[in-house]
């Protein structure tokens, strides 16, 4: 049985490839989806498709509209969500995606460093499980197949 | 017709009283609910009710469980949500609450300073409206009664 | 038992007052809600609250965001919807509101002149009932109390 | 991962073939569904299957009942919706379909010419994204696979 | 706490008044709603409001559209449903209303004579409880307040 | 694209085979499901699996519990429903299944002879389409693939 | 703002009166509902209303059908649920009610003695909060009004 | 047509293999999912993945969070649920899973020995069917394919 996982979180390093490779090496029938990982492409997708916008506000809004279209579609097709937080960036879109997933009854794994316990406490309490590493998140997914 | 509004966001200043007073001065039949605004009480409510916890992680988790109980109950009873973001604090619970509200089909007003346009772009795009001041948020609520 | 009705449709004449007065004269405990009926106010509400916008597209989008906030909130609080179409104006927002109401399982009365039978045929088929006059729509509401 | 797209809008030219061909040339695993595109067949399907009807009203209603059956079934099987508006025709069924899709939480791309900004403003504001060409709509779908 | 009950079933005798009077004599805060009980009015309501129809089929369909509007609205406002079956009449609308109530998660009491055990067996099995008299149905409602 | 159809209705003749054969001869990718068609087996399935029951009431209830399990499971997996009524039998389970399908937003085709127009008028009005023959029902399904 | 709480759990002592009295002494606008607390009445309600049953199995089933009608109706009208477990009795209906509440998105407080940590661990993990005393549960409800 | 069944219940003997083997011997296209069946692994999965916990309460809570993640994901992917109760163990998680399944509209078969009629009466009444043996449960599943 294939399970589809939405990988919510920052797109500034290649943590998603890490998790995909580890899943592959364990031969787990997991299918991963997520946001556009090319940061520049993600920020300019609005202008790329819709054309020039009047100012920074509307450049951002145009990009977000397309990124949210993608997220809404893929989140709906997913069976569970992993939301990763790190010490950099605001990551409010990750927290919003986690809220969307919880309300849509998608089981949620939160990955965050120990240093973020306090500011993520409400989200951690609503997630099914909170872990500190990607390996732990993958262990949980592997456990579903045991 | 009375409308109930959940006021999501930080609890470090008295912006909620500000909005309540302005609503009262306009004689709008608005009923506001929201999180515990006493910051210390909010952080210690877990220990206050459940007793001592093994360490900071569990102190935070205990507090969050009670704060999330309150939020879930009051959000469900609300007709709309105002989510306020400022330049301080992580505010991931506010972003999560916004995600919960969007998925539950509650109309959402986002209040944020101009400086946060970029990091809040996805959330802003999913909210019904984004404004920069509480007065604007209240103007929108007043408009529902015009 | 009070019933709340959302009155979807154009805001260029005072058909809503007509229906409200007739309901009052029949002493029916109906509560009517609907969009902003001052056309100029409706078109400028975005600029009025959010300030100047770069061009006509964004002026319209700002106004719509606030009008949609109002519609989403009031539609959710309604028990049924009356959607009125006439021979003037595009009225696509009315058709969208009808679609929103149908999917949300709100019973729907369509009011339209005979001349619009063909272009409104799919919407008419999905509505509970199609009538040609406001008086007929009110007769249906009165019938609920018989 | 295959994605199914419902193509809402007029059936007077072959814009759907255009989008299908472009998707094929890009080798995107998209599956398109939509209404009956043979206009005459669409208008007469009621009489074709149900037999003669008393007058034009009932001819239209019979056709719509079958067209709505098709739309409801295919919309439910779709992952996202593209709704196209042009300068001709009333297109109220397209606006209704868009409303149905929004309320059913299906992500929505609106395609409309610049000339229709004002009358489509509420629908545009509720859609995830508004574009002016079919190529832009397809760019957004392609982006989901990047 | 007031509870609203939808009384589904035939309209050829005054069983609804019977149940209302018994509820009143027990001083139970029950609020009863239901279909139009004047049989002639119920059958002619389509013609009464919409005007003459081409033939019997459309006379019936017009009446049903208004009766279904009423039922959909009142069923949604109800907390529970009583569906009464007797030995006369087809009563397929009662069985449909029961199906609508079950799927909408409204608790359902079925009232039917012993003679109808076999043909109502599937409906009886899906109802919360099956009884043979109105008094028993009222006893169950009274029990909710004990 | 395969479409699954639930065939609700009496099990006293082989109308389901008729529809399956016609679908096959048209090479339509339709998948049909429905209730147990062996009448005796359907009535005795409770006793067959659960063992002897105290009396007729409980024999019927035991059978219905298993038949309803089957219907609930298969209805949920279906994309649309055909409900057939004839002049014999009470057919209240068919009417209930139709109500369950409508409330679950499954598109519904009603098949009934002209003689049953009046007693099925509310159900007919809530169904997407009403036809008089199985061939017409199949024509509608074929139309979805045109 | 009044909040309605369903009190799930055993009916062998008067813990519900205890919680009601404490809420009253704190002047909290809480409204409590719950199952029939007279144990004998609860077990015999089936026979009391429906008459003699063939054996113990059916006596129990008849009682349960009426008790479940009551629970389903009152749970739906509640804003939150308190589920109390003690060291005696099987209490599977309490655990089922908790599952029903969780899936219906009703916030849930679990009350259980320390001795039951292990067997209640999955339910405790899904509840919003687990406490050991009724006073703690009431403290949480009082906190919603702070 | 493949049907997926979630097997809820105790993990102290190999009843799930029994049911899987019998399904295989009947060549039924059933796909079974369920909880971790290695009891020690199930109890230690929290510590195994998340590391040491402060005390027994938190060891149990950590394990439950991962077991509940698995259950929520697999239950959502299932078409029906079998919940088995025996005379040993508290089995409150089984009762909770049954409640979750009922509220999520998944058809439910309850398997329990005669000795547990009374304490399981409410759950039995809410399940679609109650049987005493695994063979009977499998007979019901086989019946869906007849």
Short mmCIF file of N, CA and C in Angstrom, two decimals, chain H residues 4-86:
data_model
loop_
_atom_site.label_atom_id
_atom_site.label_comp_id
_atom_site.label_asym_id
_atom_site.label_seq_id
_atom_site.Cartn_x
_atom_site.Cartn_y
_atom_site.Cartn_z
N UNK H 4 -10.45 -2.53 1.72
CA UNK H 4 -9.47 -2.46 2.79
C UNK H 4 -10.18 -2.45 4.14
N UNK H 5 -9.73 -3.34 5.03
CA UNK H 5 -10.37 -3.52 6.33
C UNK H 5 -9.36 -3.20 7.44
N UNK H 6 -9.75 -2.33 8.36
CA UNK H 6 -8.90 -2.09 9.54
C UNK H 6 -9.31 -3.07 10.64
N UNK H 7 -8.32 -3.78 11.18
CA UNK H 7 -8.59 -4.78 12.22
C UNK H 7 -8.22 -4.22 13.59
N UNK H 8 -9.21 -3.67 14.29
CA UNK H 8 -8.97 -3.08 15.61
C UNK H 8 -9.10 -4.14 16.68
N UNK H 9 -8.30 -4.02 17.72
CA UNK H 9 -8.44 -4.97 18.83
C UNK H 9 -7.10 -5.35 19.43
N UNK H 10 -7.15 -6.27 20.36
CA UNK H 10 -5.96 -6.65 21.11
C UNK H 10 -4.88 -7.26 20.21
N UNK H 11 -3.64 -7.20 20.70
CA UNK H 11 -2.50 -7.68 19.90
C UNK H 11 -1.75 -8.77 20.66
N UNK H 12 -2.51 -9.52 21.49
CA UNK H 12 -1.84 -10.54 22.32
C UNK H 12 -1.91 -11.94 21.72
N UNK H 13 -2.71 -12.15 20.72
CA UNK H 13 -2.63 -13.42 20.00
C UNK H 13 -2.72 -13.11 18.51
N UNK H 14 -2.68 -14.16 17.67
CA UNK H 14 -2.56 -13.91 16.22
C UNK H 14 -3.89 -14.03 15.47
N UNK H 15 -4.94 -13.42 16.05
CA UNK H 15 -6.26 -13.51 15.39
C UNK H 15 -6.24 -12.85 14.02
N UNK H 16 -5.36 -11.85 13.84
CA UNK H 16 -5.32 -11.19 12.53
C UNK H 16 -4.78 -12.14 11.44
N UNK H 17 -3.78 -12.94 11.79
CA UNK H 17 -3.29 -13.90 10.79
C UNK H 17 -4.36 -14.91 10.45
N UNK H 18 -5.10 -15.30 11.47
CA UNK H 18 -6.21 -16.23 11.25
C UNK H 18 -7.16 -15.68 10.19
N UNK H 19 -7.57 -14.44 10.37
CA UNK H 19 -8.54 -13.85 9.44
C UNK H 19 -7.91 -13.65 8.05
N UNK H 20 -6.65 -13.26 8.03
CA UNK H 20 -5.96 -13.08 6.72
C UNK H 20 -5.87 -14.41 5.97
N UNK H 21 -5.52 -15.45 6.68
CA UNK H 21 -5.39 -16.75 6.02
C UNK H 21 -6.73 -17.25 5.48
N UNK H 22 -7.76 -17.06 6.28
CA UNK H 22 -9.08 -17.49 5.83
C UNK H 22 -9.54 -16.69 4.61
N UNK H 23 -9.25 -15.41 4.61
CA UNK H 23 -9.61 -14.60 3.45
C UNK H 23 -8.86 -15.07 2.22
N UNK H 24 -7.57 -15.40 2.41
CA UNK H 24 -6.75 -15.87 1.29
C UNK H 24 -7.30 -17.20 0.76
N UNK H 25 -7.66 -18.09 1.67
CA UNK H 25 -8.16 -19.40 1.24
C UNK H 25 -9.47 -19.27 0.47
N UNK H 26 -10.20 -18.18 0.72
CA UNK H 26 -11.44 -17.94 -0.03
C UNK H 26 -11.19 -17.07 -1.27
N UNK H 27 -9.93 -16.72 -1.49
CA UNK H 27 -9.57 -15.89 -2.64
C UNK H 27 -10.34 -14.56 -2.70
N UNK H 28 -10.57 -13.98 -1.53
CA UNK H 28 -11.26 -12.68 -1.49
C UNK H 28 -10.24 -11.55 -1.64
N UNK H 29 -10.52 -10.55 -2.50
CA UNK H 29 -9.57 -9.45 -2.69
C UNK H 29 -9.63 -8.45 -1.54
N UNK H 30 -9.42 -8.94 -0.33
CA UNK H 30 -9.44 -8.09 0.86
C UNK H 30 -8.02 -7.69 1.23
N UNK H 31 -7.85 -6.44 1.64
CA UNK H 31 -6.55 -5.96 2.10
C UNK H 31 -6.72 -5.56 3.55
N UNK H 32 -5.96 -6.19 4.44
CA UNK H 32 -6.12 -5.93 5.87
C UNK H 32 -5.01 -5.02 6.40
N UNK H 33 -5.38 -4.07 7.21
CA UNK H 33 -4.40 -3.24 7.90
C UNK H 33 -4.79 -3.22 9.38
N UNK H 34 -3.88 -2.72 10.21
CA UNK H 34 -4.17 -2.71 11.64
C UNK H 34 -2.99 -2.19 12.42
N UNK H 35 -3.10 -2.29 13.74
CA UNK H 35 -2.02 -1.77 14.59
C UNK H 35 -0.79 -2.68 14.54
N UNK H 36 0.29 -2.19 15.10
CA UNK H 36 1.49 -3.00 15.35
C UNK H 36 1.08 -4.20 16.19
N UNK H 37 1.43 -5.41 15.74
CA UNK H 37 0.99 -6.60 16.47
C UNK H 37 2.04 -7.16 17.43
N UNK H 38 3.26 -6.68 17.32
CA UNK H 38 4.29 -7.07 18.29
C UNK H 38 4.10 -6.21 19.53
N UNK H 39 3.60 -6.85 20.62
CA UNK H 39 3.20 -6.07 21.79
C UNK H 39 4.34 -5.28 22.39
N UNK H 40 5.50 -5.90 22.50
CA UNK H 40 6.64 -5.22 23.10
C UNK H 40 7.05 -4.02 22.24
N UNK H 41 7.10 -4.24 20.93
CA UNK H 41 7.44 -3.16 20.01
C UNK H 41 6.43 -2.02 20.14
N UNK H 42 5.16 -2.38 20.22
CA UNK H 42 4.10 -1.38 20.33
C UNK H 42 4.27 -0.54 21.60
N UNK H 43 4.61 -1.20 22.70
CA UNK H 43 4.76 -0.46 23.96
C UNK H 43 6.04 0.37 24.02
N UNK H 44 7.07 -0.06 23.27
CA UNK H 44 8.36 0.64 23.36
C UNK H 44 8.63 1.54 22.17
N UNK H 45 7.69 1.63 21.24
CA UNK H 45 7.99 2.39 20.02
C UNK H 45 8.30 3.86 20.33
N UNK H 46 7.71 4.39 21.37
CA UNK H 46 7.99 5.78 21.73
C UNK H 46 9.43 5.96 22.13
N UNK H 47 9.88 5.12 23.03
CA UNK H 47 11.28 5.18 23.48
C UNK H 47 12.21 4.81 22.33
N UNK H 48 11.83 3.82 21.53
CA UNK H 48 12.68 3.39 20.40
C UNK H 48 12.97 4.55 19.46
N UNK H 49 11.96 5.34 19.19
CA UNK H 49 12.15 6.41 18.20
C UNK H 49 12.47 7.75 18.86
N UNK H 50 11.78 8.09 19.94
CA UNK H 50 11.95 9.42 20.54
C UNK H 50 13.01 9.45 21.64
N UNK H 51 13.46 8.28 22.08
CA UNK H 51 14.45 8.24 23.14
C UNK H 51 13.83 8.15 24.52
N UNK H 52 14.70 8.14 25.54
CA UNK H 52 14.23 7.96 26.92
C UNK H 52 13.21 9.01 27.32
N UNK H 53 12.28 8.59 28.14
CA UNK H 53 11.23 9.48 28.65
C UNK H 53 11.33 9.53 30.17
N UNK H 54 10.83 10.61 30.79
CA UNK H 54 11.03 10.82 32.23
C UNK H 54 10.44 9.73 33.12
N UNK H 55 9.30 9.18 32.73
CA UNK H 55 8.68 8.17 33.60
C UNK H 55 7.67 7.36 32.79
N UNK H 56 7.00 6.45 33.47
CA UNK H 56 6.08 5.53 32.77
C UNK H 56 4.99 6.27 32.01
N UNK H 57 4.44 7.33 32.62
CA UNK H 57 3.39 8.11 31.95
C UNK H 57 3.87 8.58 30.59
N UNK H 58 5.07 9.12 30.54
CA UNK H 58 5.55 9.69 29.29
C UNK H 58 6.06 8.62 28.32
N UNK H 59 6.53 7.48 28.86
CA UNK H 59 6.86 6.34 27.99
C UNK H 59 5.60 5.88 27.25
N UNK H 60 4.52 5.79 28.00
CA UNK H 60 3.25 5.36 27.40
C UNK H 60 2.73 6.40 26.41
N UNK H 61 2.84 7.67 26.78
CA UNK H 61 2.31 8.71 25.90
C UNK H 61 3.10 8.77 24.60
N UNK H 62 4.41 8.59 24.69
CA UNK H 62 5.24 8.61 23.48
C UNK H 62 4.86 7.45 22.56
N UNK H 63 4.70 6.28 23.13
CA UNK H 63 4.30 5.13 22.32
C UNK H 63 2.92 5.35 21.68
N UNK H 64 2.01 5.87 22.47
CA UNK H 64 0.65 6.08 21.96
C UNK H 64 0.62 7.07 20.82
N UNK H 65 1.45 8.10 20.92
CA UNK H 65 1.43 9.12 19.86
C UNK H 65 1.78 8.50 18.52
N UNK H 66 2.72 7.57 18.52
CA UNK H 66 3.12 6.93 17.26
C UNK H 66 2.09 5.88 16.84
N UNK H 67 1.56 5.14 17.81
CA UNK H 67 0.51 4.17 17.47
C UNK H 67 -0.74 4.88 16.95
N UNK H 68 -1.08 6.02 17.54
CA UNK H 68 -2.26 6.75 17.06
C UNK H 68 -2.03 7.34 15.66
N UNK H 69 -0.80 7.78 15.38
CA UNK H 69 -0.47 8.25 14.03
C UNK H 69 -0.77 7.14 13.02
N UNK H 70 -0.28 5.95 13.34
CA UNK H 70 -0.50 4.80 12.46
C UNK H 70 -1.99 4.49 12.30
N UNK H 71 -2.70 4.47 13.40
CA UNK H 71 -4.13 4.13 13.35
C UNK H 71 -4.91 5.17 12.54
N UNK H 72 -4.64 6.45 12.81
CA UNK H 72 -5.39 7.51 12.12
C UNK H 72 -5.19 7.41 10.60
N UNK H 73 -3.94 7.19 10.20
CA UNK H 73 -3.62 7.09 8.78
C UNK H 73 -4.29 5.87 8.13
N UNK H 74 -4.18 4.71 8.78
CA UNK H 74 -4.71 3.48 8.18
C UNK H 74 -6.23 3.41 8.24
N UNK H 75 -6.80 3.94 9.31
CA UNK H 75 -8.27 3.96 9.43
C UNK H 75 -8.86 4.79 8.29
N UNK H 76 -8.24 5.94 8.00
CA UNK H 76 -8.72 6.81 6.94
C UNK H 76 -8.67 6.11 5.57
N UNK H 77 -7.69 5.23 5.38
CA UNK H 77 -7.55 4.53 4.10
C UNK H 77 -8.44 3.27 4.03
N UNK H 78 -9.15 2.96 5.10
CA UNK H 78 -9.95 1.73 5.14
C UNK H 78 -11.39 1.97 4.70
N UNK H 79 -12.00 0.90 4.18
CA UNK H 79 -13.40 0.94 3.77
C UNK H 79 -14.34 0.45 4.87
N UNK H 80 -13.82 -0.34 5.78
CA UNK H 80 -14.65 -0.86 6.87
C UNK H 80 -13.73 -1.27 8.01
N UNK H 81 -14.32 -1.53 9.18
CA UNK H 81 -13.54 -1.84 10.38
C UNK H 81 -14.13 -3.07 11.05
N UNK H 82 -13.23 -3.97 11.49
CA UNK H 82 -13.62 -5.06 12.39
C UNK H 82 -13.00 -4.76 13.75
N UNK H 83 -13.82 -4.71 14.79
CA UNK H 83 -13.29 -4.48 16.14
C UNK H 83 -13.56 -5.72 16.98
N UNK H 84 -12.48 -6.32 17.46
CA UNK H 84 -12.60 -7.57 18.24
C UNK H 84 -12.37 -7.31 19.72
N UNK H 85 -13.28 -7.81 20.54
CA UNK H 85 -13.12 -7.74 22.00
C UNK H 85 -13.06 -9.14 22.58
N UNK H 86 -12.22 -9.30 23.59
CA UNK H 86 -12.14 -10.57 24.29
C UNK H 86 -12.30 -10.35 25.78
#
